PDB file of C-alpha atoms in Angstrom:
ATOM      1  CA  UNK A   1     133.268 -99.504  -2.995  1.00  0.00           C
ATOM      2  CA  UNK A   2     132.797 -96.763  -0.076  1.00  0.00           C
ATOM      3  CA  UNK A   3     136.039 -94.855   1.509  1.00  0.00           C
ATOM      4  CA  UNK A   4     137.411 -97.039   4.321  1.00  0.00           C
ATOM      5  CA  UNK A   5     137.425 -93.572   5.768  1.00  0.00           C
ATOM      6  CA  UNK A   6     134.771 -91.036   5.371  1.00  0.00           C
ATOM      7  CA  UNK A   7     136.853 -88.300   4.547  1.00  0.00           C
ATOM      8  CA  UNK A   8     134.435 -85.234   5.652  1.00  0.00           C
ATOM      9  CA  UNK A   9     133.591 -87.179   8.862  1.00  0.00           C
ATOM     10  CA  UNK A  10     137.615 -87.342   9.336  1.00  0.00           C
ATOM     11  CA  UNK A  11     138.206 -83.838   8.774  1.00  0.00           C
ATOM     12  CA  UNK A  12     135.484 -82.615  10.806  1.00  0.00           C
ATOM     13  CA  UNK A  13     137.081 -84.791  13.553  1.00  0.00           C
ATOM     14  CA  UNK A  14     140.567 -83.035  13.147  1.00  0.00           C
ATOM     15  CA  UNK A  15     138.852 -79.301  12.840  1.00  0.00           C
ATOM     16  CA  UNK A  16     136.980 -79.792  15.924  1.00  0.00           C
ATOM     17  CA  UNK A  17     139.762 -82.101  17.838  1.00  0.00           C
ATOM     18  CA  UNK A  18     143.090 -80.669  16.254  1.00  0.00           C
ATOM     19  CA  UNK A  19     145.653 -82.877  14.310  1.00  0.00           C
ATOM     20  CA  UNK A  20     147.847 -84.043  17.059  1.00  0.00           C
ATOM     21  CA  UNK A  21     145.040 -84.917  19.776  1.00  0.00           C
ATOM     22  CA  UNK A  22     143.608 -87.073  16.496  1.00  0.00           C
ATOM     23  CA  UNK A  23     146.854 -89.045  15.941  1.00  0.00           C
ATOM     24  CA  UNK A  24     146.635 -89.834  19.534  1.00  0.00           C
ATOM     25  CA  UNK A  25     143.347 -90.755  19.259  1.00  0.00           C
ATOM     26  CA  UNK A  26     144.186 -93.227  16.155  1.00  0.00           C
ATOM     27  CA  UNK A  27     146.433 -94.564  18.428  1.00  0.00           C
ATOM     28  CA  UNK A  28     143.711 -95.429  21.535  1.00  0.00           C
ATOM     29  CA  UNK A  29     141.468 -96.778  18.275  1.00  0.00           C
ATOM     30  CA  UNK A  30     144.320 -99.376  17.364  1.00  0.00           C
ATOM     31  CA  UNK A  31     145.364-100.723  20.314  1.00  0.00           C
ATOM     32  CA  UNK A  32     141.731-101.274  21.788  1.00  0.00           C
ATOM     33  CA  UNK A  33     139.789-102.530  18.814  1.00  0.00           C
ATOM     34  CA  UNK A  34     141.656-105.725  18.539  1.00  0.00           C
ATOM     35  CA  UNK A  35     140.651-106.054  22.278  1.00  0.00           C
ATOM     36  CA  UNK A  36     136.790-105.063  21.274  1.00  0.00           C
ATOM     37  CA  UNK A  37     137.037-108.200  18.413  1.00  0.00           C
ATOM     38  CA  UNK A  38     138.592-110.543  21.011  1.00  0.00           C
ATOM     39  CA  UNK A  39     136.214-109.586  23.782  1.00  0.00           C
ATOM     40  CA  UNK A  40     133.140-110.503  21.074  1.00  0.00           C
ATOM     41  CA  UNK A  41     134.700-113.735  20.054  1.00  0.00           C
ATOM     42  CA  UNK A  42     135.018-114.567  23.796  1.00  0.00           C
ATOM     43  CA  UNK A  43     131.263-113.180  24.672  1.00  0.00           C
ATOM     44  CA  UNK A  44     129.904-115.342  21.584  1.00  0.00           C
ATOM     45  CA  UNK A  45     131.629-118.570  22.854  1.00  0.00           C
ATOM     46  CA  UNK A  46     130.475-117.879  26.678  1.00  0.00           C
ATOM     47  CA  UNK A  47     126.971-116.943  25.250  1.00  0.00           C
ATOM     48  CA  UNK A  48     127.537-113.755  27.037  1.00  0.00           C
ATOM     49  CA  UNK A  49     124.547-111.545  25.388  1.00  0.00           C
ATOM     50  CA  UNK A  50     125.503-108.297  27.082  1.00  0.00           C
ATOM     51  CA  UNK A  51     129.539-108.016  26.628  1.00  0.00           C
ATOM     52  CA  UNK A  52     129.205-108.711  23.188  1.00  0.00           C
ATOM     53  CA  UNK A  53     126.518-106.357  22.663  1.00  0.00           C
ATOM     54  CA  UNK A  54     128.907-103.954  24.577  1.00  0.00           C
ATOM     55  CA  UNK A  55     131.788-104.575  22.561  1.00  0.00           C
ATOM     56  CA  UNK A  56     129.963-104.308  19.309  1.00  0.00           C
ATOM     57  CA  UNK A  57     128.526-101.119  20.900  1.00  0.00           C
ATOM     58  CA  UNK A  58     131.847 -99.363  21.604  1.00  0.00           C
ATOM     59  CA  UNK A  59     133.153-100.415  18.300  1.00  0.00           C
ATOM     60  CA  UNK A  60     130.497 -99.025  16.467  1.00  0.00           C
ATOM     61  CA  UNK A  61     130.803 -96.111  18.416  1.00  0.00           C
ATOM     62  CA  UNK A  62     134.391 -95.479  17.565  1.00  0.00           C
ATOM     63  CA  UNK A  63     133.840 -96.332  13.921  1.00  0.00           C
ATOM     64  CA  UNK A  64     131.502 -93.520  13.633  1.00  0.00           C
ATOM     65  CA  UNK A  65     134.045 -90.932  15.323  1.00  0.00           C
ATOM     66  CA  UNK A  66     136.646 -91.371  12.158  1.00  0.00           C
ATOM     67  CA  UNK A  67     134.224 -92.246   9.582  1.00  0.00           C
ATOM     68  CA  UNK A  68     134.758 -95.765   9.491  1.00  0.00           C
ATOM     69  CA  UNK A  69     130.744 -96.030   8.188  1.00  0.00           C
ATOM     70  CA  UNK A  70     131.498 -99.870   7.066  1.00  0.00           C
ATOM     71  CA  UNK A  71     133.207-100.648  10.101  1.00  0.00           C
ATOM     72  CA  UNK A  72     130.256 -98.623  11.778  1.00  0.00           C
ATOM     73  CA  UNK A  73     127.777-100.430  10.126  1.00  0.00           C
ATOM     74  CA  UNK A  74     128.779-103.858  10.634  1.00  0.00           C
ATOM     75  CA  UNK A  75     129.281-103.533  14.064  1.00  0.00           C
ATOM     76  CA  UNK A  76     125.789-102.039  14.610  1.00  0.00           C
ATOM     77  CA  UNK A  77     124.462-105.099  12.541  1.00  0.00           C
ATOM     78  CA  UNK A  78     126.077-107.482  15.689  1.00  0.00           C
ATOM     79  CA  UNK A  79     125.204-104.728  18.110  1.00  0.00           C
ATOM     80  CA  UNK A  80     121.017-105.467  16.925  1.00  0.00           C
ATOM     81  CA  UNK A  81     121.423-109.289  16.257  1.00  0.00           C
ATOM     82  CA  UNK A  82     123.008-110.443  19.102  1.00  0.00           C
ATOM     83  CA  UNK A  83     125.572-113.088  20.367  1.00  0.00           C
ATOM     84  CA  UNK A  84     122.964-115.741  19.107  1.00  0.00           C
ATOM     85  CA  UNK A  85     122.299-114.543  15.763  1.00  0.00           C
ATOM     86  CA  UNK A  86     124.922-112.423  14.327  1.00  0.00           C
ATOM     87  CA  UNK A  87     127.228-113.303  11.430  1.00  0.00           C
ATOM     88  CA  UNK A  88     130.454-114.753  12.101  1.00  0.00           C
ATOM     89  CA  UNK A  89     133.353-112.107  12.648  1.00  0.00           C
ATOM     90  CA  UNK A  90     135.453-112.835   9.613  1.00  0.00           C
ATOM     91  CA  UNK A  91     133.509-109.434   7.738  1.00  0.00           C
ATOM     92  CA  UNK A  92     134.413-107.583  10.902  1.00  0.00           C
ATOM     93  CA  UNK A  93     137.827-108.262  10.986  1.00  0.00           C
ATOM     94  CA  UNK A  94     138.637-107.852   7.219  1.00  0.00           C
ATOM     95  CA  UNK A  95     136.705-104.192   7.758  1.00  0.00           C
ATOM     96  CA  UNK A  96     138.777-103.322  10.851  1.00  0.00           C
ATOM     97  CA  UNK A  97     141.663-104.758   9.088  1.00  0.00           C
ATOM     98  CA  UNK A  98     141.120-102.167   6.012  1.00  0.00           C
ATOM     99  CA  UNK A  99     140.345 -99.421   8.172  1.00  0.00           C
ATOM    100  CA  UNK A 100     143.441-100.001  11.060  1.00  0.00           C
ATOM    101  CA  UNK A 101     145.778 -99.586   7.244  1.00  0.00           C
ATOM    102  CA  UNK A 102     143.831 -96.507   6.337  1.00  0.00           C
ATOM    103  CA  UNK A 103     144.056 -94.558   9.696  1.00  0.00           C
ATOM    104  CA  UNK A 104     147.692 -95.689   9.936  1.00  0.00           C
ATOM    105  CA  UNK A 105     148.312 -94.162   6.723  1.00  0.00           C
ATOM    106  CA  UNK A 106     146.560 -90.514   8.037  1.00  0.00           C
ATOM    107  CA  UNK A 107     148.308 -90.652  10.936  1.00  0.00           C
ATOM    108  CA  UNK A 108     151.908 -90.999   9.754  1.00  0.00           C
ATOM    109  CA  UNK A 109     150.584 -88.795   6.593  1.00  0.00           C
TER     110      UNK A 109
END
């Protein structure tokens, strides 16, 4: 099984960004993903193409910044299929799940 957190990506991330701005920054990541997941289950029921191509988007996005690459990668995989054709959310949430634990733990570490 991969690192929840890629743990070059996440040190490159506090070299570049500093320790403190990152904790913030785990911070911004917790509270708004949540809101990313419920803004895809709402775009897949209204058959809204574009938010939850957005969402997806901006989640993968945000993955990639702390080296969430399964997070990442899943959320690129709903990004390119669509509100028609992706996979439910359950993998999604069990990822962001995993990785919300993980960057709690580096935070507080």
């Amino acid at each position: 099984m991969t690192a929840t957190i890629d743990p070059e990506t996440f040190r490159q991330l506090q070299d570049a960004a500093g320790a403190d701005f990152v904790r913030d920054l785990i911070g911004t990541f917790l509270e708004e993903t949540p809101r990313m997941v419920t803004d895809m289950h709402a775009a897949r029921r209204a058959g809204d193409a574009e938010k939850y191509r957005r969402a997806a988007h901006s989640l993968k996005s945000n993955s990639l910044a702390f080296g969430a690459l399964t997070l990442a990668d899943i959320a690129r995989e709903h990004e390119l299929a669509g509100v028609e054709k992706a996979q439910p959310l359950d993998t999604l949430q069990a990822e962001y799940d995993r990785v919300a634990k993980r960057l709690g733990e580096l935070r507080d570490a």
